[in-house]
Amino acid sequence: EVQLVESGGGLIQPGGSLRLPCAASGFTFSGYSMTWVRQAPGKGLEWVSTISGGTANTYYADSVKGRFTISRDNSKNTLYLQMDSLRAEDTAIYYCAKGRMPSAYTGSDSWGQGTLVTVSS
Amino acid sequence: DIVMTQSPDSLAVSLGERATISCKSSQSVLYNSNNKNQLAWYQQKPGQPPKLLIYWASTRESGVPERFSGSGSGTDFTLTISSLQAEDVAVYCCQQYYSFPFTFGPGTRVEIK
């Protein structure tokens, strides 16, 4: 059974940094693309970033480009999202999601429960 | 960026009746090399993460009940719940994965009438 468990969320001041790990199990982690999606309170889903399997190509939403970095450690079956220069508008639940294929161009077939990031002074 | 729109914003359907949700993309999401539409449908219940229902616009994910079906091509897509059940109360949204940035529709809330 696929399991994705996010952690690392919390209250952080504007301008601060957080790193969100997502521990994966139940599948061959290196063989699939992985994605971060966020959802602000009471709002819809917003795609944040994707890293492909294999080549580990990375892609970012304009709203986070230059501030967030997605990475993966296939030896630890863990996906990361390094978030720097955080803003109030980054406040959201952050979900880790598994792609259906190694290619980045795919939907997400398994999702974690999410971790809440609150950016506030 | 590809803009995804959905209609209606919400709908109330009687148990056992059909629910139909529309999703439109601002440009075609049909990938010519494999002739597949790069579009997914997700269901999200309160307090839960999204769940993949449909990918490639019309392929049902494993384990998803047959009452859920997807159709359409190019820029116009539909999610149909053929016989609404109580457990189908949720927000449904579409997503294009044709080009980055991937984009989601705003969601359609489905309730019981």
JSON list of C-alpha atoms in Angstrom, two decimals:
[
{"chain": "A", "resi": 1, "resn": "GLU", "atom": "CA", "xyz": [0.00, 0.00, 0.00]},
{"chain": "A", "resi": 2, "resn": "VAL", "atom": "CA", "xyz": [1.31, 3.41, -0.99]},
{"chain": "A", "resi": 3, "resn": "GLN", "atom": "CA", "xyz": [1.90, 5.73, 1.95]},
{"chain": "A", "resi": 4, "resn": "LEU", "atom": "CA", "xyz": [2.99, 9.35, 1.86]},
{"chain": "A", "resi": 5, "resn": "VAL", "atom": "CA", "xyz": [3.58, 11.16, 5.13]},
{"chain": "A", "resi": 6, "resn": "GLU", "atom": "CA", "xyz": [4.36, 14.87, 5.18]},
{"chain": "A", "resi": 7, "resn": "SER", "atom": "CA", "xyz": [5.88, 16.64, 8.15]},
{"chain": "A", "resi": 8, "resn": "GLY", "atom": "CA", "xyz": [7.70, 19.86, 8.99]},
{"chain": "A", "resi": 9, "resn": "GLY", "atom": "CA", "xyz": [4.78, 22.27, 8.91]},
{"chain": "A", "resi": 10, "resn": "GLY", "atom": "CA", "xyz": [4.11, 24.88, 11.54]},
{"chain": "A", "resi": 11, "resn": "LEU", "atom": "CA", "xyz": [3.98, 28.58, 12.32]},
{"chain": "A", "resi": 12, "resn": "ILE", "atom": "CA", "xyz": [6.75, 30.61, 10.75]},
{"chain": "A", "resi": 13, "resn": "GLN", "atom": "CA", "xyz": [7.36, 34.35, 10.52]},
{"chain": "A", "resi": 14, "resn": "PRO", "atom": "CA", "xyz": [7.37, 36.12, 7.16]},
{"chain": "A", "resi": 15, "resn": "GLY", "atom": "CA", "xyz": [10.78, 35.88, 5.56]},
{"chain": "A", "resi": 16, "resn": "GLY", "atom": "CA", "xyz": [11.55, 32.63, 7.34]},
{"chain": "A", "resi": 17, "resn": "SER", "atom": "CA", "xyz": [12.37, 29.19, 5.99]},
{"chain": "A", "resi": 18, "resn": "LEU", "atom": "CA", "xyz": [10.94, 25.71, 6.38]},
{"chain": "A", "resi": 19, "resn": "ARG", "atom": "CA", "xyz": [11.77, 22.32, 4.91]},
{"chain": "A", "resi": 20, "resn": "LEU", "atom": "CA", "xyz": [8.97, 19.87, 4.37]},
{"chain": "A", "resi": 21, "resn": "PRO", "atom": "CA", "xyz": [9.89, 16.18, 4.09]},
{"chain": "A", "resi": 22, "resn": "CYS", "atom": "CA", "xyz": [7.52, 13.61, 2.65]},
{"chain": "A", "resi": 23, "resn": "ALA", "atom": "CA", "xyz": [8.32, 10.01, 3.56]},
{"chain": "A", "resi": 24, "resn": "ALA", "atom": "CA", "xyz": [7.20, 7.52, 0.93]},
{"chain": "A", "resi": 25, "resn": "SER", "atom": "CA", "xyz": [6.64, 3.78, 1.18]},
{"chain": "A", "resi": 26, "resn": "GLY", "atom": "CA", "xyz": [4.85, 0.98, -0.61]},
{"chain": "A", "resi": 27, "resn": "PHE", "atom": "CA", "xyz": [6.25, 1.65, -4.08]},
{"chain": "A", "resi": 28, "resn": "THR", "atom": "CA", "xyz": [9.55, 2.04, -5.92]},
{"chain": "A", "resi": 29, "resn": "PHE", "atom": "CA", "xyz": [10.06, 5.69, -5.04]},
{"chain": "A", "resi": 30, "resn": "SER", "atom": "CA", "xyz": [12.78, 6.40, -7.61]},
{"chain": "A", "resi": 31, "resn": "GLY", "atom": "CA", "xyz": [10.54, 5.25, -10.43]},
{"chain": "A", "resi": 32, "resn": "TYR", "atom": "CA", "xyz": [7.86, 7.92, -10.16]},
{"chain": "A", "resi": 33, "resn": "SER", "atom": "CA", "xyz": [7.51, 11.65, -10.42]},
{"chain": "A", "resi": 34, "resn": "MET", "atom": "CA", "xyz": [6.51, 13.46, -7.24]},
{"chain": "A", "resi": 35, "resn": "THR", "atom": "CA", "xyz": [4.59, 16.68, -6.77]},
{"chain": "A", "resi": 36, "resn": "TRP", "atom": "CA", "xyz": [3.75, 19.25, -4.11]},
{"chain": "A", "resi": 37, "resn": "VAL", "atom": "CA", "xyz": [0.28, 20.79, -4.20]},
{"chain": "A", "resi": 38, "resn": "ARG", "atom": "CA", "xyz": [-1.03, 23.32, -1.71]},
{"chain": "A", "resi": 39, "resn": "GLN", "atom": "CA", "xyz": [-4.44, 24.44, -0.57]},
{"chain": "A", "resi": 40, "resn": "ALA", "atom": "CA", "xyz": [-4.98, 27.72, 1.23]},
{"chain": "A", "resi": 41, "resn": "PRO", "atom": "CA", "xyz": [-7.71, 27.68, 3.91]},
{"chain": "A", "resi": 42, "resn": "GLY", "atom": "CA", "xyz": [-11.11, 27.41, 2.25]},
{"chain": "A", "resi": 43, "resn": "LYS", "atom": "CA", "xyz": [-9.59, 27.65, -1.24]},
{"chain": "A", "resi": 44, "resn": "GLY", "atom": "CA", "xyz": [-8.93, 25.37, -4.18]},
{"chain": "A", "resi": 45, "resn": "LEU", "atom": "CA", "xyz": [-5.90, 23.31, -5.10]},
{"chain": "A", "resi": 46, "resn": "GLU", "atom": "CA", "xyz": [-2.74, 25.01, -6.37]},
{"chain": "A", "resi": 47, "resn": "TRP", "atom": "CA", "xyz": [0.07, 23.06, -8.05]},
{"chain": "A", "resi": 48, "resn": "VAL", "atom": "CA", "xyz": [3.44, 24.09, -6.54]},
{"chain": "A", "resi": 49, "resn": "SER", "atom": "CA", "xyz": [6.23, 21.93, -7.94]},
{"chain": "A", "resi": 50, "resn": "THR", "atom": "CA", "xyz": [7.04, 18.60, -9.60]},
{"chain": "A", "resi": 51, "resn": "ILE", "atom": "CA", "xyz": [10.20, 16.53, -9.83]},
{"chain": "A", "resi": 52, "resn": "SER", "atom": "CA", "xyz": [10.37, 13.74, -12.35]},
{"chain": "A", "resi": 53, "resn": "GLY", "atom": "CA", "xyz": [11.56, 10.22, -11.62]},
{"chain": "A", "resi": 54, "resn": "GLY", "atom": "CA", "xyz": [14.85, 9.18, -13.15]},
{"chain": "A", "resi": 55, "resn": "THR", "atom": "CA", "xyz": [16.21, 12.45, -14.54]},
{"chain": "A", "resi": 56, "resn": "ALA", "atom": "CA", "xyz": [14.87, 14.49, -11.58]},
{"chain": "A", "resi": 57, "resn": "ASN", "atom": "CA", "xyz": [13.89, 17.40, -13.77]},
{"chain": "A", "resi": 58, "resn": "THR", "atom": "CA", "xyz": [12.15, 20.07, -11.71]},
{"chain": "A", "resi": 59, "resn": "TYR", "atom": "CA", "xyz": [9.28, 22.44, -12.40]},
{"chain": "A", "resi": 60, "resn": "TYR", "atom": "CA", "xyz": [7.83, 25.30, -10.33]},
{"chain": "A", "resi": 61, "resn": "ALA", "atom": "CA", "xyz": [4.81, 27.56, -10.17]},
{"chain": "A", "resi": 62, "resn": "ASP", "atom": "CA", "xyz": [5.71, 31.19, -10.85]},
{"chain": "A", "resi": 63, "resn": "SER", "atom": "CA", "xyz": [4.44, 32.08, -7.38]},
{"chain": "A", "resi": 64, "resn": "VAL", "atom": "CA", "xyz": [7.23, 30.06, -5.73]},
{"chain": "A", "resi": 65, "resn": "LYS", "atom": "CA", "xyz": [10.00, 30.08, -8.34]},
{"chain": "A", "resi": 66, "resn": "GLY", "atom": "CA", "xyz": [13.27, 31.26, -6.85]},
{"chain": "A", "resi": 67, "resn": "ARG", "atom": "CA", "xyz": [12.00, 30.77, -3.29]},
{"chain": "A", "resi": 68, "resn": "PHE", "atom": "CA", "xyz": [11.10, 27.07, -3.13]},
{"chain": "A", "resi": 69, "resn": "THR", "atom": "CA", "xyz": [13.26, 24.09, -4.07]},
{"chain": "A", "resi": 70, "resn": "ILE", "atom": "CA", "xyz": [11.97, 20.57, -4.65]},
{"chain": "A", "resi": 71, "resn": "SER", "atom": "CA", "xyz": [14.35, 17.65, -4.28]},
{"chain": "A", "resi": 72, "resn": "ARG", "atom": "CA", "xyz": [14.32, 13.93, -3.66]},
{"chain": "A", "resi": 73, "resn": "ASP", "atom": "CA", "xyz": [16.58, 11.45, -1.90]},
{"chain": "A", "resi": 74, "resn": "ASN", "atom": "CA", "xyz": [15.89, 8.11, -3.51]},
{"chain": "A", "resi": 75, "resn": "SER", "atom": "CA", "xyz": [18.10, 6.32, -0.98]},
{"chain": "A", "resi": 76, "resn": "LYS", "atom": "CA", "xyz": [15.80, 7.52, 1.81]},
{"chain": "A", "resi": 77, "resn": "ASN", "atom": "CA", "xyz": [12.52, 7.36, -0.17]},
{"chain": "A", "resi": 78, "resn": "THR", "atom": "CA", "xyz": [11.91, 10.97, 0.76]},
{"chain": "A", "resi": 79, "resn": "LEU", "atom": "CA", "xyz": [10.69, 14.02, -1.12]},
{"chain": "A", "resi": 80, "resn": "TYR", "atom": "CA", "xyz": [11.52, 17.50, 0.12]},
{"chain": "A", "resi": 81, "resn": "LEU", "atom": "CA", "xyz": [10.27, 21.03, -0.33]},
{"chain": "A", "resi": 82, "resn": "GLN", "atom": "CA", "xyz": [12.66, 23.72, 0.87]},
{"chain": "A", "resi": 83, "resn": "MET", "atom": "CA", "xyz": [10.69, 26.93, 1.35]},
{"chain": "A", "resi": 84, "resn": "ASP", "atom": "CA", "xyz": [12.61, 30.20, 1.76]},
{"chain": "A", "resi": 85, "resn": "SER", "atom": "CA", "xyz": [11.50, 33.83, 1.98]},
{"chain": "A", "resi": 86, "resn": "LEU", "atom": "CA", "xyz": [8.07, 32.75, 3.11]},
{"chain": "A", "resi": 87, "resn": "ARG", "atom": "CA", "xyz": [5.13, 35.11, 2.68]},
{"chain": "A", "resi": 88, "resn": "ALA", "atom": "CA", "xyz": [1.69, 35.28, 4.25]},
{"chain": "A", "resi": 89, "resn": "GLU", "atom": "CA", "xyz": [0.20, 34.06, 0.97]},
{"chain": "A", "resi": 90, "resn": "ASP", "atom": "CA", "xyz": [2.17, 30.80, 1.30]},
{"chain": "A", "resi": 91, "resn": "THR", "atom": "CA", "xyz": [-0.09, 29.83, 4.19]},
{"chain": "A", "resi": 92, "resn": "ALA", "atom": "CA", "xyz": [-1.71, 26.54, 3.18]},
{"chain": "A", "resi": 93, "resn": "ILE", "atom": "CA", "xyz": [-1.90, 22.82, 3.66]},
{"chain": "A", "resi": 94, "resn": "TYR", "atom": "CA", "xyz": [0.92, 21.31, 1.63]},
{"chain": "A", "resi": 95, "resn": "TYR", "atom": "CA", "xyz": [0.26, 17.91, 0.07]},
{"chain": "A", "resi": 96, "resn": "CYS", "atom": "CA", "xyz": [2.83, 15.51, -1.27]},
{"chain": "A", "resi": 97, "resn": "ALA", "atom": "CA", "xyz": [1.54, 13.45, -4.20]},
{"chain": "A", "resi": 98, "resn": "LYS", "atom": "CA", "xyz": [2.86, 10.54, -6.26]},
{"chain": "A", "resi": 99, "resn": "GLY", "atom": "CA", "xyz": [2.75, 10.65, -10.04]},
{"chain": "A", "resi": 100, "resn": "ARG", "atom": "CA", "xyz": [1.32, 7.82, -12.05]},
{"chain": "A", "resi": 101, "resn": "MET", "atom": "CA", "xyz": [4.52, 7.56, -14.13]},
{"chain": "A", "resi": 102, "resn": "PRO", "atom": "CA", "xyz": [8.22, 8.51, -14.07]},
{"chain": "A", "resi": 103, "resn": "SER", "atom": "CA", "xyz": [7.43, 11.35, -16.43]},
{"chain": "A", "resi": 104, "resn": "ALA", "atom": "CA", "xyz": [6.52, 14.66, -14.83]},
{"chain": "A", "resi": 105, "resn": "TYR", "atom": "CA", "xyz": [3.59, 14.96, -17.25]},
{"chain": "A", "resi": 106, "resn": "THR", "atom": "CA", "xyz": [1.11, 12.89, -15.29]},
{"chain": "A", "resi": 107, "resn": "GLY", "atom": "CA", "xyz": [-1.68, 13.13, -12.76]},
{"chain": "A", "resi": 108, "resn": "SER", "atom": "CA", "xyz": [-1.21, 12.20, -9.11]},
{"chain": "A", "resi": 109, "resn": "ASP", "atom": "CA", "xyz": [-2.62, 8.87, -7.97]},
{"chain": "A", "resi": 110, "resn": "SER", "atom": "CA", "xyz": [-1.73, 8.92, -4.26]},
{"chain": "A", "resi": 111, "resn": "TRP", "atom": "CA", "xyz": [-1.70, 11.80, -1.80]},
{"chain": "A", "resi": 112, "resn": "GLY", "atom": "CA", "xyz": [-0.49, 12.35, 1.73]},
{"chain": "A", "resi": 113, "resn": "GLN", "atom": "CA", "xyz": [-2.69, 13.83, 4.45]},
{"chain": "A", "resi": 114, "resn": "GLY", "atom": "CA", "xyz": [-0.88, 17.15, 4.18]},
{"chain": "A", "resi": 115, "resn": "THR", "atom": "CA", "xyz": [0.98, 19.43, 6.56]},
{"chain": "A", "resi": 116, "resn": "LEU", "atom": "CA", "xyz": [-0.17, 22.92, 7.50]},
{"chain": "A", "resi": 117, "resn": "VAL", "atom": "CA", "xyz": [2.18, 25.84, 7.02]},
{"chain": "A", "resi": 118, "resn": "THR", "atom": "CA", "xyz": [1.14, 29.14, 8.59]},
{"chain": "A", "resi": 119, "resn": "VAL", "atom": "CA", "xyz": [3.15, 32.24, 7.77]},
{"chain": "A", "resi": 120, "resn": "SER", "atom": "CA", "xyz": [2.36, 34.98, 10.25]},
{"chain": "A", "resi": 121, "resn": "SER", "atom": "CA", "xyz": [4.06, 37.38, 12.62]},
{"chain": "B", "resi": 1, "resn": "ASP", "atom": "CA", "xyz": [-0.71, 29.34, -18.57]},
{"chain": "B", "resi": 2, "resn": "ILE", "atom": "CA", "xyz": [-3.69, 27.10, -19.27]},
{"chain": "B", "resi": 3, "resn": "VAL", "atom": "CA", "xyz": [-6.75, 28.34, -17.42]},
{"chain": "B", "resi": 4, "resn": "MET", "atom": "CA", "xyz": [-9.23, 25.74, -16.22]},
{"chain": "B", "resi": 5, "resn": "THR", "atom": "CA", "xyz": [-12.85, 26.67, -15.61]},
{"chain": "B", "resi": 6, "resn": "GLN", "atom": "CA", "xyz": [-15.65, 24.55, -14.21]},
{"chain": "B", "resi": 7, "resn": "SER", "atom": "CA", "xyz": [-19.42, 24.77, -14.12]},
{"chain": "B", "resi": 8, "resn": "PRO", "atom": "CA", "xyz": [-21.51, 24.85, -12.14]},
{"chain": "B", "resi": 9, "resn": "ASP", "atom": "CA", "xyz": [-19.87, 26.09, -8.95]},
{"chain": "B", "resi": 10, "resn": "SER", "atom": "CA", "xyz": [-22.18, 23.79, -7.02]},
{"chain": "B", "resi": 11, "resn": "LEU", "atom": "CA", "xyz": [-25.08, 21.47, -7.65]},
{"chain": "B", "resi": 12, "resn": "ALA", "atom": "CA", "xyz": [-27.57, 19.55, -5.59]},
{"chain": "B", "resi": 13, "resn": "VAL", "atom": "CA", "xyz": [-28.74, 16.22, -6.92]},
{"chain": "B", "resi": 14, "resn": "SER", "atom": "CA", "xyz": [-31.20, 13.68, -5.51]},
{"chain": "B", "resi": 15, "resn": "LEU", "atom": "CA", "xyz": [-29.88, 10.30, -4.45]},
{"chain": "B", "resi": 16, "resn": "GLY", "atom": "CA", "xyz": [-29.78, 7.96, -7.42]},
{"chain": "B", "resi": 17, "resn": "GLU", "atom": "CA", "xyz": [-29.91, 10.79, -9.95]},
{"chain": "B", "resi": 18, "resn": "ARG", "atom": "CA", "xyz": [-27.22, 11.88, -12.41]},
{"chain": "B", "resi": 19, "resn": "ALA", "atom": "CA", "xyz": [-24.70, 14.61, -11.66]},
{"chain": "B", "resi": 20, "resn": "THR", "atom": "CA", "xyz": [-22.81, 16.28, -14.51]},
{"chain": "B", "resi": 21, "resn": "ILE", "atom": "CA", "xyz": [-19.84, 18.61, -14.12]},
{"chain": "B", "resi": 22, "resn": "SER", "atom": "CA", "xyz": [-18.20, 20.54, -16.93]},
{"chain": "B", "resi": 23, "resn": "CYS", "atom": "CA", "xyz": [-14.53, 21.50, -17.20]},
{"chain": "B", "resi": 24, "resn": "LYS", "atom": "CA", "xyz": [-13.06, 23.67, -19.92]},
{"chain": "B", "resi": 25, "resn": "SER", "atom": "CA", "xyz": [-9.44, 24.46, -20.67]},
{"chain": "B", "resi": 26, "resn": "SER", "atom": "CA", "xyz": [-8.25, 27.68, -22.31]},
{"chain": "B", "resi": 27, "resn": "GLN", "atom": "CA", "xyz": [-6.27, 25.65, -24.85]},
{"chain": "B", "resi": 28, "resn": "SER", "atom": "CA", "xyz": [-6.27, 22.07, -26.01]},
{"chain": "B", "resi": 29, "resn": "VAL", "atom": "CA", "xyz": [-4.75, 19.49, -23.68]},
{"chain": "B", "resi": 30, "resn": "LEU", "atom": "CA", "xyz": [-4.73, 16.75, -26.31]},
{"chain": "B", "resi": 31, "resn": "TYR", "atom": "CA", "xyz": [-1.21, 15.38, -26.60]},
{"chain": "B", "resi": 32, "resn": "ASN", "atom": "CA", "xyz": [-0.75, 14.53, -30.26]},
{"chain": "B", "resi": 33, "resn": "SER", "atom": "CA", "xyz": [2.03, 11.99, -29.82]},
{"chain": "B", "resi": 34, "resn": "ASN", "atom": "CA", "xyz": [-0.21, 9.56, -27.93]},
{"chain": "B", "resi": 35, "resn": "ASN", "atom": "CA", "xyz": [-3.64, 11.02, -28.78]},
{"chain": "B", "resi": 36, "resn": "LYS", "atom": "CA", "xyz": [-4.48, 11.29, -25.11]},
{"chain": "B", "resi": 37, "resn": "ASN", "atom": "CA", "xyz": [-6.00, 14.20, -23.27]},
{"chain": "B", "resi": 38, "resn": "GLN", "atom": "CA", "xyz": [-3.77, 15.23, -20.38]},
{"chain": "B", "resi": 39, "resn": "LEU", "atom": "CA", "xyz": [-6.63, 15.82, -17.96]},
{"chain": "B", "resi": 40, "resn": "ALA", "atom": "CA", "xyz": [-7.50, 14.35, -14.56]},
{"chain": "B", "resi": 41, "resn": "TRP", "atom": "CA", "xyz": [-10.48, 14.54, -12.24]},
{"chain": "B", "resi": 42, "resn": "TYR", "atom": "CA", "xyz": [-10.15, 14.52, -8.46]},
{"chain": "B", "resi": 43, "resn": "GLN", "atom": "CA", "xyz": [-12.62, 14.15, -5.63]},
{"chain": "B", "resi": 44, "resn": "GLN", "atom": "CA", "xyz": [-11.98, 15.89, -2.33]},
{"chain": "B", "resi": 45, "resn": "LYS", "atom": "CA", "xyz": [-14.08, 15.27, 0.75]},
{"chain": "B", "resi": 46, "resn": "PRO", "atom": "CA", "xyz": [-13.95, 17.65, 3.75]},
{"chain": "B", "resi": 47, "resn": "GLY", "atom": "CA", "xyz": [-10.76, 17.28, 5.78]},
{"chain": "B", "resi": 48, "resn": "GLN", "atom": "CA", "xyz": [-9.27, 14.79, 3.31]},
{"chain": "B", "resi": 49, "resn": "PRO", "atom": "CA", "xyz": [-6.67, 14.99, 0.55]},
{"chain": "B", "resi": 50, "resn": "PRO", "atom": "CA", "xyz": [-7.79, 14.78, -3.06]},
{"chain": "B", "resi": 51, "resn": "LYS", "atom": "CA", "xyz": [-8.40, 11.38, -4.60]},
{"chain": "B", "resi": 52, "resn": "LEU", "atom": "CA", "xyz": [-7.72, 10.62, -8.26]},
{"chain": "B", "resi": 53, "resn": "LEU", "atom": "CA", "xyz": [-10.87, 9.46, -10.05]},
{"chain": "B", "resi": 54, "resn": "ILE", "atom": "CA", "xyz": [-10.10, 9.77, -13.75]},
{"chain": "B", "resi": 55, "resn": "TYR", "atom": "CA", "xyz": [-6.96, 10.32, -15.83]},
{"chain": "B", "resi": 56, "resn": "TRP", "atom": "CA", "xyz": [-6.43, 10.80, -19.56]},
{"chain": "B", "resi": 57, "resn": "ALA", "atom": "CA", "xyz": [-9.89, 12.40, -19.39]},
{"chain": "B", "resi": 58, "resn": "SER", "atom": "CA", "xyz": [-11.76, 9.10, -19.48]},
{"chain": "B", "resi": 59, "resn": "THR", "atom": "CA", "xyz": [-9.74, 6.32, -17.82]},
{"chain": "B", "resi": 60, "resn": "ARG", "atom": "CA", "xyz": [-11.11, 5.36, -14.43]},
{"chain": "B", "resi": 61, "resn": "GLU", "atom": "CA", "xyz": [-8.50, 4.89, -11.70]},
{"chain": "B", "resi": 62, "resn": "SER", "atom": "CA", "xyz": [-8.34, 1.44, -10.17]},
{"chain": "B", "resi": 63, "resn": "GLY", "atom": "CA", "xyz": [-10.95, 0.98, -7.43]},
{"chain": "B", "resi": 64, "resn": "VAL", "atom": "CA", "xyz": [-13.12, 3.91, -8.50]},
{"chain": "B", "resi": 65, "resn": "PRO", "atom": "CA", "xyz": [-16.82, 2.92, -8.81]},
{"chain": "B", "resi": 66, "resn": "GLU", "atom": "CA", "xyz": [-18.18, 2.54, -12.32]},
{"chain": "B", "resi": 67, "resn": "ARG", "atom": "CA", "xyz": [-20.78, 5.25, -11.70]},
{"chain": "B", "resi": 68, "resn": "PHE", "atom": "CA", "xyz": [-17.96, 7.77, -12.23]},
{"chain": "B", "resi": 69, "resn": "SER", "atom": "CA", "xyz": [-17.10, 8.44, -15.87]},
{"chain": "B", "resi": 70, "resn": "GLY", "atom": "CA", "xyz": [-15.16, 11.06, -17.77]},
{"chain": "B", "resi": 71, "resn": "SER", "atom": "CA", "xyz": [-15.56, 12.22, -21.34]},
{"chain": "B", "resi": 72, "resn": "GLY", "atom": "CA", "xyz": [-14.52, 14.95, -23.73]},
{"chain": "B", "resi": 73, "resn": "SER", "atom": "CA", "xyz": [-11.51, 15.96, -25.74]},
{"chain": "B", "resi": 74, "resn": "GLY", "atom": "CA", "xyz": [-9.45, 19.00, -26.62]},
{"chain": "B", "resi": 75, "resn": "THR", "atom": "CA", "xyz": [-10.83, 21.77, -24.44]},
{"chain": "B", "resi": 76, "resn": "ASP", "atom": "CA", "xyz": [-14.19, 20.49, -23.20]},
{"chain": "B", "resi": 77, "resn": "PHE", "atom": "CA", "xyz": [-14.59, 17.75, -20.62]},
{"chain": "B", "resi": 78, "resn": "THR", "atom": "CA", "xyz": [-17.31, 16.27, -18.45]},
{"chain": "B", "resi": 79, "resn": "LEU", "atom": "CA", "xyz": [-17.38, 14.24, -15.26]},
{"chain": "B", "resi": 80, "resn": "THR", "atom": "CA", "xyz": [-20.59, 12.27, -14.79]},
{"chain": "B", "resi": 81, "resn": "ILE", "atom": "CA", "xyz": [-21.80, 10.49, -11.69]},
{"chain": "B", "resi": 82, "resn": "SER", "atom": "CA", "xyz": [-24.50, 8.24, -13.09]},
{"chain": "B", "resi": 83, "resn": "SER", "atom": "CA", "xyz": [-26.34, 7.52, -9.84]},
{"chain": "B", "resi": 84, "resn": "LEU", "atom": "CA", "xyz": [-25.40, 9.78, -6.96]},
{"chain": "B", "resi": 85, "resn": "GLN", "atom": "CA", "xyz": [-24.70, 8.09, -3.64]},
{"chain": "B", "resi": 86, "resn": "ALA", "atom": "CA", "xyz": [-24.48, 9.74, -0.23]},
{"chain": "B", "resi": 87, "resn": "GLU", "atom": "CA", "xyz": [-20.73, 9.10, -0.09]},
{"chain": "B", "resi": 88, "resn": "ASP", "atom": "CA", "xyz": [-20.23, 11.13, -3.29]},
{"chain": "B", "resi": 89, "resn": "VAL", "atom": "CA", "xyz": [-20.81, 14.43, -1.48]},
{"chain": "B", "resi": 90, "resn": "ALA", "atom": "CA", "xyz": [-17.54, 16.24, -2.16]},
{"chain": "B", "resi": 91, "resn": "VAL", "atom": "CA", "xyz": [-15.79, 18.88, -4.24]},
{"chain": "B", "resi": 92, "resn": "TYR", "atom": "CA", "xyz": [-14.72, 17.72, -7.69]},
{"chain": "B", "resi": 93, "resn": "CYS", "atom": "CA", "xyz": [-11.99, 19.42, -9.66]},
{"chain": "B", "resi": 94, "resn": "CYS", "atom": "CA", "xyz": [-10.21, 18.91, -12.94]},
{"chain": "B", "resi": 95, "resn": "GLN", "atom": "CA", "xyz": [-6.50, 19.36, -13.60]},
{"chain": "B", "resi": 96, "resn": "GLN", "atom": "CA", "xyz": [-4.52, 19.66, -16.79]},
{"chain": "B", "resi": 97, "resn": "TYR", "atom": "CA", "xyz": [-1.08, 18.09, -16.92]},
{"chain": "B", "resi": 98, "resn": "TYR", "atom": "CA", "xyz": [-0.40, 19.00, -20.55]},
{"chain": "B", "resi": 99, "resn": "SER", "atom": "CA", "xyz": [1.99, 21.85, -19.81]},
{"chain": "B", "resi": 100, "resn": "PHE", "atom": "CA", "xyz": [3.62, 23.53, -16.83]},
{"chain": "B", "resi": 101, "resn": "PRO", "atom": "CA", "xyz": [2.41, 25.15, -14.72]},
{"chain": "B", "resi": 102, "resn": "PHE", "atom": "CA", "xyz": [-0.13, 22.42, -14.15]},
{"chain": "B", "resi": 103, "resn": "THR", "atom": "CA", "xyz": [-3.45, 24.04, -13.28]},
{"chain": "B", "resi": 104, "resn": "PHE", "atom": "CA", "xyz": [-6.57, 22.99, -11.44]},
{"chain": "B", "resi": 105, "resn": "GLY", "atom": "CA", "xyz": [-10.14, 24.05, -11.97]},
{"chain": "B", "resi": 106, "resn": "PRO", "atom": "CA", "xyz": [-11.79, 25.93, -9.09]},
{"chain": "B", "resi": 107, "resn": "GLY", "atom": "CA", "xyz": [-13.91, 22.96, -8.11]},
{"chain": "B", "resi": 108, "resn": "THR", "atom": "CA", "xyz": [-17.60, 22.01, -8.13]},
{"chain": "B", "resi": 109, "resn": "ARG", "atom": "CA", "xyz": [-19.34, 21.20, -4.88]},
{"chain": "B", "resi": 110, "resn": "VAL", "atom": "CA", "xyz": [-21.81, 18.32, -5.13]},
{"chain": "B", "resi": 111, "resn": "GLU", "atom": "CA", "xyz": [-24.52, 18.00, -2.48]},
{"chain": "B", "resi": 112, "resn": "ILE", "atom": "CA", "xyz": [-27.61, 15.91, -1.91]},
{"chain": "B", "resi": 113, "resn": "LYS", "atom": "CA", "xyz": [-30.95, 17.54, -2.75]}
]
